[in-house]
Backbone as a printed PyTorch tensor [residue, N CA C, xyz], in Angstrom:
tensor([[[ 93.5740,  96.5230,  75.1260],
         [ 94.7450,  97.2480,  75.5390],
         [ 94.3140,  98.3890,  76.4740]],

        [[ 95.2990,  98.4690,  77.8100],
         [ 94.7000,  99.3650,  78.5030],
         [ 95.8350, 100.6240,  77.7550]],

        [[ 94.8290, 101.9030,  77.7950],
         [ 95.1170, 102.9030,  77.3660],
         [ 95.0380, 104.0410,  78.7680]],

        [[ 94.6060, 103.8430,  79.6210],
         [ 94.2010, 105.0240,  81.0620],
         [ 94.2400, 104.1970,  81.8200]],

        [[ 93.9860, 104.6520,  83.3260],
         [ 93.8930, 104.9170,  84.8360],
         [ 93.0020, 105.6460,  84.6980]],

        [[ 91.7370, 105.0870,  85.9280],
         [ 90.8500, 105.9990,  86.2710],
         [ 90.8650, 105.5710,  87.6210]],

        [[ 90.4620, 106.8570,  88.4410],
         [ 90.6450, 106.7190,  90.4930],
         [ 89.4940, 107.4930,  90.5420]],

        [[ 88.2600, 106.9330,  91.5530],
         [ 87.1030, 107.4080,  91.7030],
         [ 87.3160, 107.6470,  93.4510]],

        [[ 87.3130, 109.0840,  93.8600],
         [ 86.9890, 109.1360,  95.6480],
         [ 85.2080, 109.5270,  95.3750]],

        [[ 84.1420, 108.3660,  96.1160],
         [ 83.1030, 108.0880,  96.8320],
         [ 82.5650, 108.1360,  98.0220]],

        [[ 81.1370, 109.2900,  97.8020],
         [ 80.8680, 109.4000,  99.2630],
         [ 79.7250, 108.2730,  99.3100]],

        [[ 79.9510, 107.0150, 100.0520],
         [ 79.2170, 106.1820, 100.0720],
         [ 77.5420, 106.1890, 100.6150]],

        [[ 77.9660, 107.5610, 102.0200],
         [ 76.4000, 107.4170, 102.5850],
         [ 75.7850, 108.3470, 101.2160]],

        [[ 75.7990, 109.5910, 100.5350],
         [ 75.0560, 110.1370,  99.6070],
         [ 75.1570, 109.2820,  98.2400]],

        [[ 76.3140, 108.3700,  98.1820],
         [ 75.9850, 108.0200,  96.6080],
         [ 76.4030, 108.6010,  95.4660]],

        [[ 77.2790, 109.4390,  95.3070],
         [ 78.1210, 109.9470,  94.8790],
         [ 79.4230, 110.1780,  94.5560]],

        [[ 80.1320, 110.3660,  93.5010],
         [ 81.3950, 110.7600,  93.6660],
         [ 81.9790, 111.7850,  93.8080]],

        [[ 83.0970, 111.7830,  94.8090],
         [ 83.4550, 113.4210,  95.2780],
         [ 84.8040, 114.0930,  93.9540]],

        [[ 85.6300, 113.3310,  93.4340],
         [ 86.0560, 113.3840,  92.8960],
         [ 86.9890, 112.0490,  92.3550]],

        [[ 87.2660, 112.0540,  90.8800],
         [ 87.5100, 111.6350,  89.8230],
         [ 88.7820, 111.7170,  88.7610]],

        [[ 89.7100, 111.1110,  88.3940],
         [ 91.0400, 111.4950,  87.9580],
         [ 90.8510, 110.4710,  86.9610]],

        [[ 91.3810, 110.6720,  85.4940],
         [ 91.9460, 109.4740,  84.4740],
         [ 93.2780, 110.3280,  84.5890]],

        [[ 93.9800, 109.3910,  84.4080],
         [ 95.2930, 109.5260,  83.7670],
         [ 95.8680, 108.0680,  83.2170]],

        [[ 97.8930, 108.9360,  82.8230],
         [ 97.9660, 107.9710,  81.5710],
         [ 98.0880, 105.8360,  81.8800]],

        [[ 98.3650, 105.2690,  81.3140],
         [ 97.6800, 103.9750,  81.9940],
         [ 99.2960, 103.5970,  83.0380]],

        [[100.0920, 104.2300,  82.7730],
         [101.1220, 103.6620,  83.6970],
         [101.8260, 104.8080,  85.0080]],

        [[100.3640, 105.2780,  85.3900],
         [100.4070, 106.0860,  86.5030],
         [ 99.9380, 105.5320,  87.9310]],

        [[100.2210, 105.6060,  88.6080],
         [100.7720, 104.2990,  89.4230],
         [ 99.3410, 104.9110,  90.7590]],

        [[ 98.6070, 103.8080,  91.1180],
         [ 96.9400, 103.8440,  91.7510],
         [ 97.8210, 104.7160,  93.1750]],

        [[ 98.5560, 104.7170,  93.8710],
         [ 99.4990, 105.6720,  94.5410],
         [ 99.4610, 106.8630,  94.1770]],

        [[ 99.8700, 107.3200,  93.2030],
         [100.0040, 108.3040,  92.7630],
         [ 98.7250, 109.4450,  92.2610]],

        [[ 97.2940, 108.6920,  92.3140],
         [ 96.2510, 109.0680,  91.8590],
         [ 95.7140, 109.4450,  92.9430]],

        [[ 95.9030, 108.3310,  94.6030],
         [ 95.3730, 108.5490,  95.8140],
         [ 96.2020, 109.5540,  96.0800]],

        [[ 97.0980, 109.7940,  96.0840],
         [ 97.7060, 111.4480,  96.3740],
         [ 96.6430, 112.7590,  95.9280]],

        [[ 96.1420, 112.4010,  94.9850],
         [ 95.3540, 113.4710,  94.3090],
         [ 94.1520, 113.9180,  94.7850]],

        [[ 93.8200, 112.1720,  95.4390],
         [ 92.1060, 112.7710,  96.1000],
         [ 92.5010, 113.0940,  98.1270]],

        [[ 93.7690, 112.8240,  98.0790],
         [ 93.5450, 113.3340,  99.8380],
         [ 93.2250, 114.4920, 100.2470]],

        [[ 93.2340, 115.5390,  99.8530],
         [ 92.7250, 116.9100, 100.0890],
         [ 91.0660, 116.7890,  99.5790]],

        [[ 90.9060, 115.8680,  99.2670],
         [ 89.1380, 115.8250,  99.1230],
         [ 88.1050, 115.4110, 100.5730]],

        [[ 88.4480, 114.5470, 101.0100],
         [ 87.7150, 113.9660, 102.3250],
         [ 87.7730, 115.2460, 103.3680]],

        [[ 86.6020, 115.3710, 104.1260],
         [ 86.8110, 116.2710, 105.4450],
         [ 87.0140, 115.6180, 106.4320]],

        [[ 87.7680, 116.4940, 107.4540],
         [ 87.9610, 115.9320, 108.3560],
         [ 87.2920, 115.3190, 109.4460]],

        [[ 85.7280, 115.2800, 108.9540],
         [ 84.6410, 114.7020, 109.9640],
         [ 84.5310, 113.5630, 108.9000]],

        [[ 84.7680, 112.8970, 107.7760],
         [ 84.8750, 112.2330, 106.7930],
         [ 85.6800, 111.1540, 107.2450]],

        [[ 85.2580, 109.6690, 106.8440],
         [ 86.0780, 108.5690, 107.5620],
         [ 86.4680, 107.8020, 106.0950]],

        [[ 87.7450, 108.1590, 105.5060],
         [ 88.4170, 108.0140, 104.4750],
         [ 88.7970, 106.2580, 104.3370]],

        [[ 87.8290, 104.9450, 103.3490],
         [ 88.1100, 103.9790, 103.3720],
         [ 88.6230, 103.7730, 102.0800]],

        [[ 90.1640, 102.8500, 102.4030],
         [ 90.5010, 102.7540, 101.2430],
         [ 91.0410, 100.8430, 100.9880]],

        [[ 91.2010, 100.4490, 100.3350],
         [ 91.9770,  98.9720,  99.9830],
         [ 93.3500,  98.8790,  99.6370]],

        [[ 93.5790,  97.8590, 100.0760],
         [ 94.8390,  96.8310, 100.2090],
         [ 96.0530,  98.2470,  99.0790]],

        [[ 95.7240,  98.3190,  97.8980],
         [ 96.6010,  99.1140,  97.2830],
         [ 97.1920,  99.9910,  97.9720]],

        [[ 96.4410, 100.6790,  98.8040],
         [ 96.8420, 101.8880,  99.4100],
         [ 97.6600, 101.5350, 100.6330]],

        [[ 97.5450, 100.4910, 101.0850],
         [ 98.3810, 100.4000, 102.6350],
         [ 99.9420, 100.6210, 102.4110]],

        [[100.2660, 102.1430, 102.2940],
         [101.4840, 102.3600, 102.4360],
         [101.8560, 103.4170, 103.0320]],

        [[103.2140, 103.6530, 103.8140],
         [103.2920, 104.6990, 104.7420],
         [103.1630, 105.9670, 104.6550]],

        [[103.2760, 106.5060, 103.4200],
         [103.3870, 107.8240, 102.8690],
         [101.6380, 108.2820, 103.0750]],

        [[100.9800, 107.7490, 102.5380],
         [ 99.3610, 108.5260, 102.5110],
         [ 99.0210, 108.3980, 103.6630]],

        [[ 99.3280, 107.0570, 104.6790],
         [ 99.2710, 107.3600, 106.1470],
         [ 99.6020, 108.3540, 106.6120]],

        [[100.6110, 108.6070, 106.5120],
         [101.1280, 109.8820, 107.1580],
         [100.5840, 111.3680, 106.6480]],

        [[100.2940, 111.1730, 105.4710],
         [100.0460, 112.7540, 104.4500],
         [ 98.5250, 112.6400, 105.5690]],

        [[ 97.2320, 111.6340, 105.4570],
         [ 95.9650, 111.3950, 106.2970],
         [ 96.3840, 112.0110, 107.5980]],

        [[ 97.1170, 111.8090, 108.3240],
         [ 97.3880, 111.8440, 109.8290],
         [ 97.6410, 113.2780, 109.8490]],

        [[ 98.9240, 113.7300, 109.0790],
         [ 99.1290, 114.8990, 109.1790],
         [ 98.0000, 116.0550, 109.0640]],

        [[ 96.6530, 115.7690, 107.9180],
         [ 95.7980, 116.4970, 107.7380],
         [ 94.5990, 116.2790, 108.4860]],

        [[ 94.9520, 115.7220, 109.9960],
         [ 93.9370, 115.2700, 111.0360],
         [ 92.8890, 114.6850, 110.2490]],

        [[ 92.9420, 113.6070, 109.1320],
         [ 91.9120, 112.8180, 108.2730],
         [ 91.6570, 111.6270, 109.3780]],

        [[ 90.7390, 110.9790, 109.4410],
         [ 90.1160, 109.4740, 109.8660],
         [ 90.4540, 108.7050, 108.6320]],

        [[ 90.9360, 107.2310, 108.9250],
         [ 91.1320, 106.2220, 107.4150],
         [ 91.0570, 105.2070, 108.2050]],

        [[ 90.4660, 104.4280, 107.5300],
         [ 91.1120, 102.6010, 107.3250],
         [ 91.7760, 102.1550, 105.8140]],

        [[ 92.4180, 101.5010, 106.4890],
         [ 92.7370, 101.1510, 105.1530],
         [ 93.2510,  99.5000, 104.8600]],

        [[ 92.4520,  98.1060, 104.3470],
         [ 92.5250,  97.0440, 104.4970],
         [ 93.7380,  96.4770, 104.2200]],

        [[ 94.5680,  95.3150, 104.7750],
         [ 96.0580,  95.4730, 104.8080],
         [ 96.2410,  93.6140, 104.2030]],

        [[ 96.8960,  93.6120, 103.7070],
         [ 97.3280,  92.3360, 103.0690],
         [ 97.8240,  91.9680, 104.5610]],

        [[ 97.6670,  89.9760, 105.0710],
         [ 97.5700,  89.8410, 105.9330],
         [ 99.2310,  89.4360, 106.0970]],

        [[ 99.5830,  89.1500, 105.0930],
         [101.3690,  88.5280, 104.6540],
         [102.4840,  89.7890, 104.4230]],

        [[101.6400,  91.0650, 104.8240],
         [102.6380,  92.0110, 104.0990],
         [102.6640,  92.5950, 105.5570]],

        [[101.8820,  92.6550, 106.4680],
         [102.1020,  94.1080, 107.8880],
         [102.1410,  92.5410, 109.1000]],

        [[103.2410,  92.5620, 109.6880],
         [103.4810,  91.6760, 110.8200],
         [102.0170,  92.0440, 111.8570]],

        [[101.8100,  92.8890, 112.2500],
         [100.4030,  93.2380, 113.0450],
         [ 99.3330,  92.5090, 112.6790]],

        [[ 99.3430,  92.3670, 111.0090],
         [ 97.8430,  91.7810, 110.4450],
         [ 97.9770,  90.4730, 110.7190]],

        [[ 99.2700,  89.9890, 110.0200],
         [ 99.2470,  88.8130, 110.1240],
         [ 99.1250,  87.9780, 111.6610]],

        [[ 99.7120,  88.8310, 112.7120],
         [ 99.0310,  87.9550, 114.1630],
         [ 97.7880,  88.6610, 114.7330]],

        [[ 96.9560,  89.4060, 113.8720],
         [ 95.5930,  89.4970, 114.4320],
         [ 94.9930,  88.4490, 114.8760]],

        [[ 94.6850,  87.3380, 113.9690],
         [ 93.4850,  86.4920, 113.8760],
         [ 93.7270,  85.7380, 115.2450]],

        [[ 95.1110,  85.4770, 115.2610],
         [ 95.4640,  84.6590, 116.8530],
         [ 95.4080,  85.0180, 117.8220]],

        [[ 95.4660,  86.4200, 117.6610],
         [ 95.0130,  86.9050, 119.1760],
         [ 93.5720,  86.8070, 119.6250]],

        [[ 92.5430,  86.6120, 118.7950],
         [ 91.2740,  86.2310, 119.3710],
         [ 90.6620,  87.9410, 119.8590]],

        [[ 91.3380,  88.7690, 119.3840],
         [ 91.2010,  90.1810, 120.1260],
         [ 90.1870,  90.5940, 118.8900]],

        [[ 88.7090,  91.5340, 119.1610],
         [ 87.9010,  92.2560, 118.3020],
         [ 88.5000,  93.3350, 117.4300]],

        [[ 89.5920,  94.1210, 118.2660],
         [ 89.9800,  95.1970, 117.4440],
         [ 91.4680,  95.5220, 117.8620]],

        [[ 91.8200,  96.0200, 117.5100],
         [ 93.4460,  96.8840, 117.6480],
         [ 93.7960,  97.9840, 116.9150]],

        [[ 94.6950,  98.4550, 117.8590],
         [ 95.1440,  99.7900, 117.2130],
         [ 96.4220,  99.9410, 117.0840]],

        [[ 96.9030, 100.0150, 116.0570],
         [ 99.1010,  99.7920, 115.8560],
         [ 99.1010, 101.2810, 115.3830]],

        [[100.3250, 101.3600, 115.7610],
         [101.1770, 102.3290, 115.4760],
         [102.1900, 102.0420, 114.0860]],

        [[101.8190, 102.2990, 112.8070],
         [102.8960, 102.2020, 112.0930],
         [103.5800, 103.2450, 111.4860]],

        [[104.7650, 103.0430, 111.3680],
         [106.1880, 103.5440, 111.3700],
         [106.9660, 103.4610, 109.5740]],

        [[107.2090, 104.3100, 109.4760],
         [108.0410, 103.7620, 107.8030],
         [108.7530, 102.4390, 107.7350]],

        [[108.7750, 101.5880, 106.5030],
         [109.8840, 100.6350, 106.3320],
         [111.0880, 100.8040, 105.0960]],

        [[111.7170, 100.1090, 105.1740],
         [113.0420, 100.5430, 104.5780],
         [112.5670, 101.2430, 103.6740]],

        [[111.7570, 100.9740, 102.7910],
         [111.3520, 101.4710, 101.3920],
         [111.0210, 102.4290, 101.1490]],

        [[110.6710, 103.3230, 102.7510],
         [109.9860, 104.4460, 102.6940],
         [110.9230, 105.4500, 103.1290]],

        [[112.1610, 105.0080, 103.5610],
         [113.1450, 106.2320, 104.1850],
         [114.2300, 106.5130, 103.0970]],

        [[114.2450, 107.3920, 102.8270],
         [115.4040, 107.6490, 101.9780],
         [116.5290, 108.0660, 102.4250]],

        [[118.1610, 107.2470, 101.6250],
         [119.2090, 107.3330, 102.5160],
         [119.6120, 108.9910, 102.4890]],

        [[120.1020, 109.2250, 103.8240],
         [120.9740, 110.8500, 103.7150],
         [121.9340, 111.6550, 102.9830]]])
């Protein structure tokens, strides 16, 4: 039975962790990456996975002039999914909130 959430931010070149959160088990891996964004510097290139590809920490990163990647389910961001066909090495998109992320007025 899971009883916790634990979220580890890692500085990969030293080998270390920069910081560390448990909480309770139905605290949502979102809600934990909120906690470590004020950890990375801004000469710091913030990598995160598929969980995280959502507009809000994009934006909170951007706003705090942070560097990120962040790996994107290829069925969930229209961009990912026509990467591979373009035959192109790299790209750079611009993303924008989706419905889920705007709240009505």
């Amino acid at each position: 039975m899971v009883l916790a959430r634990t979220s580890r931010a890692y500085d990969v070149l030293n080998g270390i962790g920069i910081d560390a959160r448990i909480e309770h088990y139905r605290t949502g891996e979102l809600s934990l990456c909120e906690r470590h964004l004020p950890c990375p510097d801004t000469l710091d290139l913030l990598i995160m996975d598929r969980a995280y590809a959502a507009f809000w920490p994009m934006a909170a990163l951007h706003h705090q002039k942070k560097s990120f990647s962040i790996r994107v389910k290829a069925n969930r961001w229209k961009p990912a999914k026509q990467f591979p066909s373009s035959k192109k090495k790299e790209q750079l998109i611009e993303v924008g909130p989706g419905n889920e992320a705007v709240k009505p007025a």
